[in-house]
Structures are given as C-alpha cells and as structure tokens.
Amino acid sequence: MAQLIGNISEFDYKTQEWQIFYKKLENFLKLNKVLAEDWCSVLIAHLSDDSYRLVRNLVHPKEVETIQWTELVRVLNGHFQPKRSTFADRAKFYGAIRMDGEKVEDWAARLRGLAVHCNFGTELDTLLRDRFILGLKVGPERDRLFEQDSNSLTLSRAIEIAQETACARAARADVDGGEQLIKQEMVYRVSERRARGASAQAESSWASAAAARCAVCGLKGHSVEKCRFKDYKCMICGKKGHLKKVCSVKKVGKLSLNNMDDNESDGHECKKCDLYNLRISK
C-alpha cells in the first residue's frame, strides 16, 4: 500500500464540527485516490466510540457497514445541519461588532463566517463592506473609512485602509509611549532634587532651632512649643510661660540696681571732692 498523504483525526461529534471533518475527509480521500467503494469504511474507521453509536442509531434498522456513501453523508448532514433560520443568521451578522484587541483581518474573516448562511446573493460584498465599517468602534479606523466614497470603495480596499490606519496608530503609540517615559523621568529627577532641597532646608532649620536657646527655660536643643516648662509660672513676675532665669523683669531689676549703685558711688565721690575743696580753702 502506498504511503498516504496527510492524516485525518478521529471525529468526535461532542467536540468537533461535522462539516469541517467532512470536508477534510473528502479532500483526504481524493488526494490519496482512495476507491469510492472504500470511502464509507474510511469514514467509519475515523469515528470515535460515541460517534459510531450515534451513526448506528441514525441508520437503524440498517447496519452501518451496509450503507452507501451518499446515503451515509445525507444522514449525517441532516443530523448535524438542522434547518436554519435565515433571519436569525442575518440578525447575528448585522449585530456583529469588532471585539477589543481583534485584528482588522480577523474581524473581516469572522464577518465572512457569519454571512455563510445569510443567503445575501449578489449583495454579499456590499453588505460585508458595510458591516465591516459599521462594526468598527469609534476611532481612527472608522473615521478614515467614513471619509471614503461609498460608490467606489470595495471591501478589500476598506480592509487595507483599516489595516494602514491601525498600524499607524500602533506606531504612534510606541513613539508617544517613549516620549512619555522620558517626560516622567525628567519629572522624577526634578521632584527628587526638590525633595533633597526641602530635606536640606529642614535639616538647616532644625540645626538653627537646636542652636538657639529656648525662651521658656533658656536651654538649647528644643523649641518653645516642645519645652516642658512652658506651662510653669515665673517666680519673679508671676506670669505663665517662662522660668525666672529668663524673666525680663529680673533683668530690668538688675539694671535698676546697677544704676542705683552707680549713682551712690558718684555721690560719695562728690562728697569727697567737697571735703577736699574745704581743706584747701582753710
């Protein structure tokens, strides 16, 4: 037996589509020049257990092995292809929209698949073009296609325009993304410098505060707000908010006493001068 070209997987009606399997099998049989009288045997040999049971039930009371190819295909087509509603298929077609992330060419292919059972006839290309454009979401692709002349625009040209616009938008997004990263880096660096400057200024302010003496207690290393003596009363002036060691009244008092001492000393010196002058006169 000559080596076969290609291969056919086992058909399981629960997970596979009959029409796809049938077309692949038909091409496999023709490509390998299998005799027509053996086609049924090849089909049966490629059925899963559940699929074989289904075929057996469909052809009962006949035996599966006695059925001719045309009859077997007719039975299976009738089972897997129930009568369709053209309006239901058209409703799916007219309501289709391009999904997020779906490529332009994939959207066009999916739309063709939805039109298979719509029986559009000679209007197929026009309706495919219209649905292809109207099914696009608001964006550059749709805007560009809306500018075209409907009398001359074909489906293939509409797909090309949408692809070109999508590619241009993707390229522009890459460029804008790179520029945005550069801007973000520059903003980050400026913010970092400002943060360092603010930190240095805060440290300088803290150092200045630490070097200054507290107006409440006269000690260093803390501010007036954080001084534990800020609610104490002064023993000199009786006012709340400082200790006697920093009381301004005390300083004034000292200054007055010093002035009095100076005046007294000046008086004594004047008296001595008078006595000295009297002695000389005598």
PDB file of C-alpha atoms in Angstrom:
ATOM      1  CA  MET A   1       0.000   0.000   0.000  1.00  0.00           C
ATOM      2  CA  ALA A   2       1.388   3.402  -0.980  1.00  0.00           C
ATOM      3  CA  GLN A   3       2.162   5.907   1.755  1.00  0.00           C
ATOM      4  CA  LEU A   4      -0.813   8.187   2.449  1.00  0.00           C
ATOM      5  CA  ILE A   5      -0.562  11.963   2.121  1.00  0.00           C
ATOM      6  CA  GLY A   6      -1.759  13.835   5.163  1.00  0.00           C
ATOM      7  CA  ASN A   7      -3.805  12.420   8.013  1.00  0.00           C
ATOM      8  CA  ILE A   8      -7.306  12.598   9.432  1.00  0.00           C
ATOM      9  CA  SER A   9      -8.015  12.790  13.150  1.00  0.00           C
ATOM     10  CA  GLU A  10     -10.775  10.800  14.812  1.00  0.00           C
ATOM     11  CA  PHE A  11     -14.176  12.507  14.675  1.00  0.00           C
ATOM     12  CA  ASP A  12     -15.960  13.127  17.975  1.00  0.00           C
ATOM     13  CA  TYR A  13     -19.276  14.888  17.440  1.00  0.00           C
ATOM     14  CA  LYS A  14     -19.277  16.198  21.016  1.00  0.00           C
ATOM     15  CA  THR A  15     -16.209  18.359  20.496  1.00  0.00           C
ATOM     16  CA  GLN A  16     -15.818  18.721  16.723  1.00  0.00           C
ATOM     17  CA  GLU A  17     -17.809  20.221  13.878  1.00  0.00           C
ATOM     18  CA  TRP A  18     -19.092  17.701  11.359  1.00  0.00           C
ATOM     19  CA  GLN A  19     -18.823  19.920   8.288  1.00  0.00           C
ATOM     20  CA  ILE A  20     -15.155  20.663   8.941  1.00  0.00           C
ATOM     21  CA  PHE A  21     -14.369  16.986   9.436  1.00  0.00           C
ATOM     22  CA  TYR A  22     -16.357  16.005   6.346  1.00  0.00           C
ATOM     23  CA  LYS A  23     -14.543  18.463   4.059  1.00  0.00           C
ATOM     24  CA  LYS A  24     -11.148  17.365   5.359  1.00  0.00           C
ATOM     25  CA  LEU A  25     -12.072  13.719   4.885  1.00  0.00           C
ATOM     26  CA  GLU A  26     -13.361  14.342   1.368  1.00  0.00           C
ATOM     27  CA  ASN A  27     -10.087  16.016   0.326  1.00  0.00           C
ATOM     28  CA  PHE A  28      -8.056  13.297   2.006  1.00  0.00           C
ATOM     29  CA  LEU A  29      -9.875  10.589   0.040  1.00  0.00           C
ATOM     30  CA  LYS A  30      -9.429  12.383  -3.276  1.00  0.00           C
ATOM     31  CA  LEU A  31      -5.783  13.298  -2.653  1.00  0.00           C
ATOM     32  CA  ASN A  32      -4.864   9.713  -1.868  1.00  0.00           C
ATOM     33  CA  LYS A  33      -7.038   8.352  -4.726  1.00  0.00           C
ATOM     34  CA  VAL A  34      -8.964   6.058  -2.413  1.00  0.00           C
ATOM     35  CA  LEU A  35     -11.512   3.920  -4.250  1.00  0.00           C
ATOM     36  CA  ALA A  36     -15.086   5.194  -3.884  1.00  0.00           C
ATOM     37  CA  GLU A  37     -16.227   1.792  -2.621  1.00  0.00           C
ATOM     38  CA  ASP A  38     -13.896   2.190   0.384  1.00  0.00           C
ATOM     39  CA  TRP A  39     -14.949   5.678   1.396  1.00  0.00           C
ATOM     40  CA  CYS A  40     -17.558   4.506   3.928  1.00  0.00           C
ATOM     41  CA  SER A  41     -15.028   2.187   5.548  1.00  0.00           C
ATOM     42  CA  VAL A  42     -12.517   5.035   5.920  1.00  0.00           C
ATOM     43  CA  LEU A  43     -15.192   7.265   7.472  1.00  0.00           C
ATOM     44  CA  ILE A  44     -16.332   4.601   9.940  1.00  0.00           C
ATOM     45  CA  ALA A  45     -12.716   3.864  10.895  1.00  0.00           C
ATOM     46  CA  HIS A  46     -12.270   7.509  11.899  1.00  0.00           C
ATOM     47  CA  LEU A  47     -15.303   7.707  14.208  1.00  0.00           C
ATOM     48  CA  SER A  48     -14.974   7.817  17.990  1.00  0.00           C
ATOM     49  CA  ASP A  49     -16.984   5.292  20.006  1.00  0.00           C
ATOM     50  CA  ASP A  50     -19.708   7.829  20.808  1.00  0.00           C
ATOM     51  CA  SER A  51     -19.861   8.989  17.189  1.00  0.00           C
ATOM     52  CA  TYR A  52     -20.155   5.405  15.935  1.00  0.00           C
ATOM     53  CA  ARG A  53     -23.033   4.734  18.349  1.00  0.00           C
ATOM     54  CA  LEU A  54     -24.773   7.859  17.065  1.00  0.00           C
ATOM     55  CA  VAL A  55     -24.385   6.767  13.408  1.00  0.00           C
ATOM     56  CA  ARG A  56     -25.650   3.300  14.268  1.00  0.00           C
ATOM     57  CA  ASN A  57     -28.752   4.798  15.883  1.00  0.00           C
ATOM     58  CA  LEU A  58     -29.369   7.127  12.951  1.00  0.00           C
ATOM     59  CA  VAL A  59     -29.348   4.359  10.308  1.00  0.00           C
ATOM     60  CA  HIS A  60     -31.246   1.778  12.397  1.00  0.00           C
ATOM     61  CA  PRO A  61     -32.614  -0.756  11.475  1.00  0.00           C
ATOM     62  CA  LYS A  62     -29.932  -0.915   8.798  1.00  0.00           C
ATOM     63  CA  GLU A  63     -26.371  -1.887   9.587  1.00  0.00           C
ATOM     64  CA  VAL A  64     -23.785   0.859   9.340  1.00  0.00           C
ATOM     65  CA  GLU A  65     -21.496  -1.260   7.159  1.00  0.00           C
ATOM     66  CA  THR A  66     -24.230  -1.756   4.540  1.00  0.00           C
ATOM     67  CA  ILE A  67     -24.938   1.943   3.976  1.00  0.00           C
ATOM     68  CA  GLN A  68     -23.687   3.592   0.787  1.00  0.00           C
ATOM     69  CA  TRP A  69     -21.507   6.703   0.929  1.00  0.00           C
ATOM     70  CA  THR A  70     -24.086   9.165  -0.411  1.00  0.00           C
ATOM     71  CA  GLU A  71     -26.777   7.896   1.954  1.00  0.00           C
ATOM     72  CA  LEU A  72     -24.448   7.969   4.979  1.00  0.00           C
ATOM     73  CA  VAL A  73     -23.375  11.549   4.236  1.00  0.00           C
ATOM     74  CA  ARG A  74     -27.010  12.607   3.744  1.00  0.00           C
ATOM     75  CA  VAL A  75     -27.995  11.136   7.117  1.00  0.00           C
ATOM     76  CA  LEU A  76     -25.117  12.822   8.917  1.00  0.00           C
ATOM     77  CA  ASN A  77     -25.717  16.157   7.196  1.00  0.00           C
ATOM     78  CA  GLY A  78     -29.374  16.016   8.139  1.00  0.00           C
ATOM     79  CA  HIS A  79     -28.495  15.354  11.760  1.00  0.00           C
ATOM     80  CA  PHE A  80     -25.698  17.881  12.193  1.00  0.00           C
ATOM     81  CA  GLN A  81     -27.207  20.553   9.961  1.00  0.00           C
ATOM     82  CA  PRO A  82     -30.753  21.192  11.159  1.00  0.00           C
ATOM     83  CA  LYS A  83     -32.904  23.678   9.265  1.00  0.00           C
ATOM     84  CA  ARG A  84     -31.621  27.175   9.860  1.00  0.00           C
ATOM     85  CA  SER A  85     -33.436  30.483  10.221  1.00  0.00           C
ATOM     86  CA  THR A  86     -32.099  32.942   7.679  1.00  0.00           C
ATOM     87  CA  PHE A  87     -33.360  35.890   9.683  1.00  0.00           C
ATOM     88  CA  ALA A  88     -31.640  34.616  12.835  1.00  0.00           C
ATOM     89  CA  ASP A  89     -28.352  34.303  10.943  1.00  0.00           C
ATOM     90  CA  ARG A  90     -28.783  37.773   9.482  1.00  0.00           C
ATOM     91  CA  ALA A  91     -29.523  39.193  12.922  1.00  0.00           C
ATOM     92  CA  LYS A  92     -26.165  37.841  14.125  1.00  0.00           C
ATOM     93  CA  PHE A  93     -24.469  39.298  11.069  1.00  0.00           C
ATOM     94  CA  TYR A  94     -25.997  42.777  11.393  1.00  0.00           C
ATOM     95  CA  GLY A  95     -25.326  42.874  15.140  1.00  0.00           C
ATOM     96  CA  ALA A  96     -21.676  41.873  14.914  1.00  0.00           C
ATOM     97  CA  ILE A  97     -19.024  44.356  16.104  1.00  0.00           C
ATOM     98  CA  ARG A  98     -15.267  44.212  16.228  1.00  0.00           C
ATOM     99  CA  MET A  99     -14.065  42.962  19.605  1.00  0.00           C
ATOM    100  CA  ASP A 100     -11.404  44.709  21.682  1.00  0.00           C
ATOM    101  CA  GLY A 101      -7.945  43.605  20.589  1.00  0.00           C
ATOM    102  CA  GLU A 102      -9.260  41.840  17.463  1.00  0.00           C
ATOM    103  CA  LYS A 103      -7.080  42.363  14.401  1.00  0.00           C
ATOM    104  CA  VAL A 104      -8.653  44.005  11.369  1.00  0.00           C
ATOM    105  CA  GLU A 105      -8.140  40.932   9.183  1.00  0.00           C
ATOM    106  CA  ASP A 106      -9.563  38.632  11.885  1.00  0.00           C
ATOM    107  CA  TRP A 107     -12.634  40.840  12.162  1.00  0.00           C
ATOM    108  CA  ALA A 108     -13.175  40.627   8.388  1.00  0.00           C
ATOM    109  CA  ALA A 109     -12.780  36.830   8.423  1.00  0.00           C
ATOM    110  CA  ARG A 110     -15.243  36.418  11.299  1.00  0.00           C
ATOM    111  CA  LEU A 111     -17.749  38.573   9.472  1.00  0.00           C
ATOM    112  CA  ARG A 112     -17.492  36.381   6.363  1.00  0.00           C
ATOM    113  CA  GLY A 113     -18.203  33.350   8.518  1.00  0.00           C
ATOM    114  CA  LEU A 114     -21.359  34.958   9.892  1.00  0.00           C
ATOM    115  CA  ALA A 115     -22.569  35.632   6.344  1.00  0.00           C
ATOM    116  CA  VAL A 116     -22.314  31.996   5.187  1.00  0.00           C
ATOM    117  CA  HIS A 117     -25.958  31.125   5.887  1.00  0.00           C
ATOM    118  CA  CYS A 118     -27.476  34.560   5.280  1.00  0.00           C
ATOM    119  CA  ASN A 119     -28.229  33.993   1.572  1.00  0.00           C
ATOM    120  CA  PHE A 120     -27.209  37.508   0.557  1.00  0.00           C
ATOM    121  CA  GLY A 121     -26.612  36.505  -3.044  1.00  0.00           C
ATOM    122  CA  THR A 122     -25.102  39.204  -5.267  1.00  0.00           C
ATOM    123  CA  GLU A 123     -25.293  41.782  -2.449  1.00  0.00           C
ATOM    124  CA  LEU A 124     -22.792  39.860  -0.324  1.00  0.00           C
ATOM    125  CA  ASP A 125     -19.724  42.039  -0.982  1.00  0.00           C
ATOM    126  CA  THR A 126     -21.605  45.296  -0.412  1.00  0.00           C
ATOM    127  CA  LEU A 127     -23.168  44.073   2.827  1.00  0.00           C
ATOM    128  CA  LEU A 128     -19.841  42.689   4.044  1.00  0.00           C
ATOM    129  CA  ARG A 129     -18.186  46.054   3.366  1.00  0.00           C
ATOM    130  CA  ASP A 130     -20.923  47.999   5.153  1.00  0.00           C
ATOM    131  CA  ARG A 131     -20.950  45.733   8.204  1.00  0.00           C
ATOM    132  CA  PHE A 132     -17.161  45.718   8.328  1.00  0.00           C
ATOM    133  CA  ILE A 133     -17.095  49.516   8.567  1.00  0.00           C
ATOM    134  CA  LEU A 134     -20.133  49.993  10.809  1.00  0.00           C
ATOM    135  CA  GLY A 135     -18.936  47.246  13.146  1.00  0.00           C
ATOM    136  CA  LEU A 136     -15.752  49.165  13.942  1.00  0.00           C
ATOM    137  CA  LYS A 137     -15.743  51.041  17.221  1.00  0.00           C
ATOM    138  CA  VAL A 138     -15.263  54.803  17.290  1.00  0.00           C
ATOM    139  CA  GLY A 139     -11.651  55.550  16.429  1.00  0.00           C
ATOM    140  CA  PRO A 140      -9.171  56.471  13.675  1.00  0.00           C
ATOM    141  CA  GLU A 141     -10.004  53.422  11.518  1.00  0.00           C
ATOM    142  CA  ARG A 142     -13.703  54.187  11.441  1.00  0.00           C
ATOM    143  CA  ASP A 143     -13.145  57.926  10.936  1.00  0.00           C
ATOM    144  CA  ARG A 144     -10.845  57.274   7.992  1.00  0.00           C
ATOM    145  CA  LEU A 145     -13.318  54.888   6.333  1.00  0.00           C
ATOM    146  CA  PHE A 146     -16.217  57.295   6.838  1.00  0.00           C
ATOM    147  CA  GLU A 147     -14.334  59.757   4.627  1.00  0.00           C
ATOM    148  CA  GLN A 148     -14.341  57.342   1.658  1.00  0.00           C
ATOM    149  CA  ASP A 149     -16.747  57.347  -1.288  1.00  0.00           C
ATOM    150  CA  SER A 150     -19.265  54.514  -0.867  1.00  0.00           C
ATOM    151  CA  ASN A 151     -19.744  54.259  -4.635  1.00  0.00           C
ATOM    152  CA  SER A 152     -16.139  53.234  -5.286  1.00  0.00           C
ATOM    153  CA  LEU A 153     -14.980  51.710  -2.003  1.00  0.00           C
ATOM    154  CA  THR A 154     -14.657  47.911  -2.098  1.00  0.00           C
ATOM    155  CA  LEU A 155     -14.384  45.503   0.810  1.00  0.00           C
ATOM    156  CA  SER A 156     -10.743  44.685   0.076  1.00  0.00           C
ATOM    157  CA  ARG A 157      -9.828  48.381  -0.070  1.00  0.00           C
ATOM    158  CA  ALA A 158     -11.726  49.062   3.158  1.00  0.00           C
ATOM    159  CA  ILE A 159      -9.707  46.323   4.880  1.00  0.00           C
ATOM    160  CA  GLU A 160      -6.448  47.809   3.547  1.00  0.00           C
ATOM    161  CA  ILE A 161      -7.325  51.305   4.798  1.00  0.00           C
ATOM    162  CA  ALA A 162      -8.272  49.967   8.229  1.00  0.00           C
ATOM    163  CA  GLN A 163      -5.011  47.996   8.434  1.00  0.00           C
ATOM    164  CA  GLU A 164      -2.918  51.016   7.421  1.00  0.00           C
ATOM    165  CA  THR A 165      -4.636  53.226   9.985  1.00  0.00           C
ATOM    166  CA  ALA A 166      -4.284  50.608  12.734  1.00  0.00           C
ATOM    167  CA  CYS A 167      -0.553  50.214  12.004  1.00  0.00           C
ATOM    168  CA  ALA A 168      -0.050  53.996  12.047  1.00  0.00           C
ATOM    169  CA  ARG A 169      -1.860  54.278  15.369  1.00  0.00           C
ATOM    170  CA  ALA A 170       0.241  51.476  16.888  1.00  0.00           C
ATOM    171  CA  ALA A 171       3.472  53.114  15.697  1.00  0.00           C
ATOM    172  CA  ARG A 172       2.356  56.483  17.058  1.00  0.00           C
ATOM    173  CA  ALA A 173       1.522  54.880  20.410  1.00  0.00           C
ATOM    174  CA  ASP A 174       5.041  53.414  20.615  1.00  0.00           C
ATOM    175  CA  VAL A 175       6.619  56.815  19.923  1.00  0.00           C
ATOM    176  CA  ASP A 176       4.313  58.635  22.343  1.00  0.00           C
ATOM    177  CA  GLY A 177       4.995  55.983  24.954  1.00  0.00           C
ATOM    178  CA  GLY A 178       8.748  56.520  24.663  1.00  0.00           C
ATOM    179  CA  GLU A 179       8.366  60.290  24.942  1.00  0.00           C
ATOM    180  CA  GLN A 180       6.112  59.860  27.938  1.00  0.00           C
ATOM    181  CA  LEU A 181       8.749  57.741  29.680  1.00  0.00           C
ATOM    182  CA  ILE A 182      11.350  60.458  29.070  1.00  0.00           C
ATOM    183  CA  LYS A 183       8.996  63.124  30.453  1.00  0.00           C
ATOM    184  CA  GLN A 184       8.261  61.001  33.502  1.00  0.00           C
ATOM    185  CA  GLU A 185      11.995  60.511  34.097  1.00  0.00           C
ATOM    186  CA  MET A 186      12.595  64.272  33.887  1.00  0.00           C
ATOM    187  CA  VAL A 187       9.717  64.971  36.274  1.00  0.00           C
ATOM    188  CA  TYR A 188      11.076  62.357  38.659  1.00  0.00           C
ATOM    189  CA  ARG A 189      14.534  63.932  38.645  1.00  0.00           C
ATOM    190  CA  VAL A 190      13.174  67.434  39.249  1.00  0.00           C
ATOM    191  CA  SER A 191      10.987  66.123  42.069  1.00  0.00           C
ATOM    192  CA  GLU A 192      13.947  64.292  43.553  1.00  0.00           C
ATOM    193  CA  ARG A 193      16.081  67.467  43.516  1.00  0.00           C
ATOM    194  CA  ARG A 194      13.272  69.436  45.120  1.00  0.00           C
ATOM    195  CA  ALA A 195      12.858  66.764  47.769  1.00  0.00           C
ATOM    196  CA  ARG A 196      16.573  66.844  48.543  1.00  0.00           C
ATOM    197  CA  GLY A 197      16.486  70.659  48.733  1.00  0.00           C
ATOM    198  CA  ALA A 198      13.490  70.576  51.067  1.00  0.00           C
ATOM    199  CA  SER A 199      15.206  67.966  53.221  1.00  0.00           C
ATOM    200  CA  ALA A 200      18.391  70.044  53.429  1.00  0.00           C
ATOM    201  CA  GLN A 201      16.339  73.128  54.311  1.00  0.00           C
ATOM    202  CA  ALA A 202      14.521  71.191  57.019  1.00  0.00           C
ATOM    203  CA  GLU A 203      17.805  69.950  58.446  1.00  0.00           C
ATOM    204  CA  SER A 204      19.189  73.504  58.400  1.00  0.00           C
ATOM    205  CA  SER A 205      16.082  74.797  60.169  1.00  0.00           C
ATOM    206  CA  TRP A 206      16.362  72.044  62.750  1.00  0.00           C
ATOM    207  CA  ALA A 207      20.045  72.840  63.316  1.00  0.00           C
ATOM    208  CA  SER A 208      19.221  76.530  63.769  1.00  0.00           C
ATOM    209  CA  ALA A 209      16.461  75.657  66.199  1.00  0.00           C
ATOM    210  CA  ALA A 210      18.776  73.325  68.078  1.00  0.00           C
ATOM    211  CA  ALA A 211      21.462  76.048  68.365  1.00  0.00           C
ATOM    212  CA  ALA A 212      19.010  78.711  69.651  1.00  0.00           C
ATOM    213  CA  ARG A 213      18.130  78.963  73.326  1.00  0.00           C
ATOM    214  CA  CYS A 214      14.590  78.263  74.471  1.00  0.00           C
ATOM    215  CA  ALA A 215      12.728  81.428  75.544  1.00  0.00           C
ATOM    216  CA  VAL A 216      10.965  79.452  78.290  1.00  0.00           C
ATOM    217  CA  CYS A 217      13.842  77.762  80.108  1.00  0.00           C
ATOM    218  CA  GLY A 218      16.978  79.170  78.465  1.00  0.00           C
ATOM    219  CA  LEU A 219      18.324  75.746  77.427  1.00  0.00           C
ATOM    220  CA  LYS A 220      19.267  74.594  73.899  1.00  0.00           C
ATOM    221  CA  GLY A 221      18.150  71.681  71.737  1.00  0.00           C
ATOM    222  CA  HIS A 222      14.383  72.216  71.621  1.00  0.00           C
ATOM    223  CA  SER A 223      11.743  74.728  70.622  1.00  0.00           C
ATOM    224  CA  VAL A 224       9.387  76.725  72.826  1.00  0.00           C
ATOM    225  CA  GLU A 225       6.454  74.526  71.774  1.00  0.00           C
ATOM    226  CA  LYS A 226       8.216  71.387  72.988  1.00  0.00           C
ATOM    227  CA  CYS A 227       9.576  72.833  76.258  1.00  0.00           C
ATOM    228  CA  ARG A 228       8.232  71.012  79.301  1.00  0.00           C
ATOM    229  CA  PHE A 229       8.320  74.220  81.354  1.00  0.00           C
ATOM    230  CA  LYS A 230       6.073  76.232  79.040  1.00  0.00           C
ATOM    231  CA  ASP A 231       3.108  75.976  81.455  1.00  0.00           C
ATOM    232  CA  TYR A 232       5.151  76.973  84.525  1.00  0.00           C
ATOM    233  CA  LYS A 233       4.703  80.346  86.285  1.00  0.00           C
ATOM    234  CA  CYS A 234       7.635  82.667  86.774  1.00  0.00           C
ATOM    235  CA  MET A 235       8.602  83.145  90.457  1.00  0.00           C
ATOM    236  CA  ILE A 236       9.559  86.755  89.785  1.00  0.00           C
ATOM    237  CA  CYS A 237       6.782  88.243  87.676  1.00  0.00           C
ATOM    238  CA  GLY A 238       4.138  85.563  88.254  1.00  0.00           C
ATOM    239  CA  LYS A 239       3.406  85.213  84.564  1.00  0.00           C
ATOM    240  CA  LYS A 240       2.922  81.818  82.920  1.00  0.00           C
ATOM    241  CA  GLY A 241       5.219  80.662  80.101  1.00  0.00           C
ATOM    242  CA  HIS A 242       8.810  81.059  81.369  1.00  0.00           C
ATOM    243  CA  LEU A 243      11.124  80.430  84.279  1.00  0.00           C
ATOM    244  CA  LYS A 244      12.704  83.102  86.475  1.00  0.00           C
ATOM    245  CA  LYS A 245      16.147  82.559  84.924  1.00  0.00           C
ATOM    246  CA  VAL A 246      14.916  84.081  81.658  1.00  0.00           C
ATOM    247  CA  CYS A 247      12.477  86.594  83.153  1.00  0.00           C
ATOM    248  CA  SER A 248      12.759  90.040  81.569  1.00  0.00           C
ATOM    249  CA  VAL A 249      11.545  91.722  84.774  1.00  0.00           C
ATOM    250  CA  LYS A 250      14.552  90.299  86.604  1.00  0.00           C
ATOM    251  CA  LYS A 251      16.876  91.830  84.027  1.00  0.00           C
ATOM    252  CA  VAL A 252      15.211  95.205  84.366  1.00  0.00           C
ATOM    253  CA  GLY A 253      15.523  94.937  88.129  1.00  0.00           C
ATOM    254  CA  LYS A 254      19.223  94.208  87.894  1.00  0.00           C
ATOM    255  CA  LEU A 255      19.688  97.128  85.564  1.00  0.00           C
ATOM    256  CA  SER A 256      17.920  99.478  88.032  1.00  0.00           C
ATOM    257  CA  LEU A 257      20.032  98.270  90.946  1.00  0.00           C
ATOM    258  CA  ASN A 258      23.186  98.776  88.942  1.00  0.00           C
ATOM    259  CA  ASN A 259      22.130 102.332  88.136  1.00  0.00           C
ATOM    260  CA  MET A 260      21.433 102.992  91.803  1.00  0.00           C
ATOM    261  CA  ASP A 261      24.858 101.694  92.773  1.00  0.00           C
ATOM    262  CA  ASP A 262      26.451 103.907  90.188  1.00  0.00           C
ATOM    263  CA  ASN A 263      24.573 106.948  91.483  1.00  0.00           C
ATOM    264  CA  GLU A 264      25.533 106.214  95.072  1.00  0.00           C
ATOM    265  CA  SER A 265      29.186 105.828  94.151  1.00  0.00           C
ATOM    266  CA  ASP A 266      29.037 109.068  92.234  1.00  0.00           C
ATOM    267  CA  GLY A 267      27.535 110.762  95.313  1.00  0.00           C
ATOM    268  CA  HIS A 268      30.275 109.532  97.606  1.00  0.00           C
ATOM    269  CA  GLU A 269      32.882 110.731  95.190  1.00  0.00           C
ATOM    270  CA  CYS A 270      31.211 114.163  95.057  1.00  0.00           C
ATOM    271  CA  LYS A 271      31.219 114.388  98.881  1.00  0.00           C
ATOM    272  CA  LYS A 272      34.922 113.543  98.942  1.00  0.00           C
ATOM    273  CA  CYS A 273      35.521 116.262  96.406  1.00  0.00           C
ATOM    274  CA  ASP A 274      33.702 118.801  98.612  1.00  0.00           C
ATOM    275  CA  LEU A 275      35.740 117.850 101.699  1.00  0.00           C
ATOM    276  CA  TYR A 276      38.932 118.116  99.714  1.00  0.00           C
ATOM    277  CA  ASN A 277      37.970 121.529  98.484  1.00  0.00           C
ATOM    278  CA  LEU A 278      37.180 122.723 102.056  1.00  0.00           C
ATOM    279  CA  ARG A 279      40.564 121.629 103.329  1.00  0.00           C
ATOM    280  CA  ILE A 280      42.325 123.546 100.618  1.00  0.00           C
ATOM    281  CA  SER A 281      40.300 126.684 101.396  1.00  0.00           C
ATOM    282  CA  LYS A 282      41.365 126.618 105.031  1.00  0.00           C
TER     283      LYS A 282
END
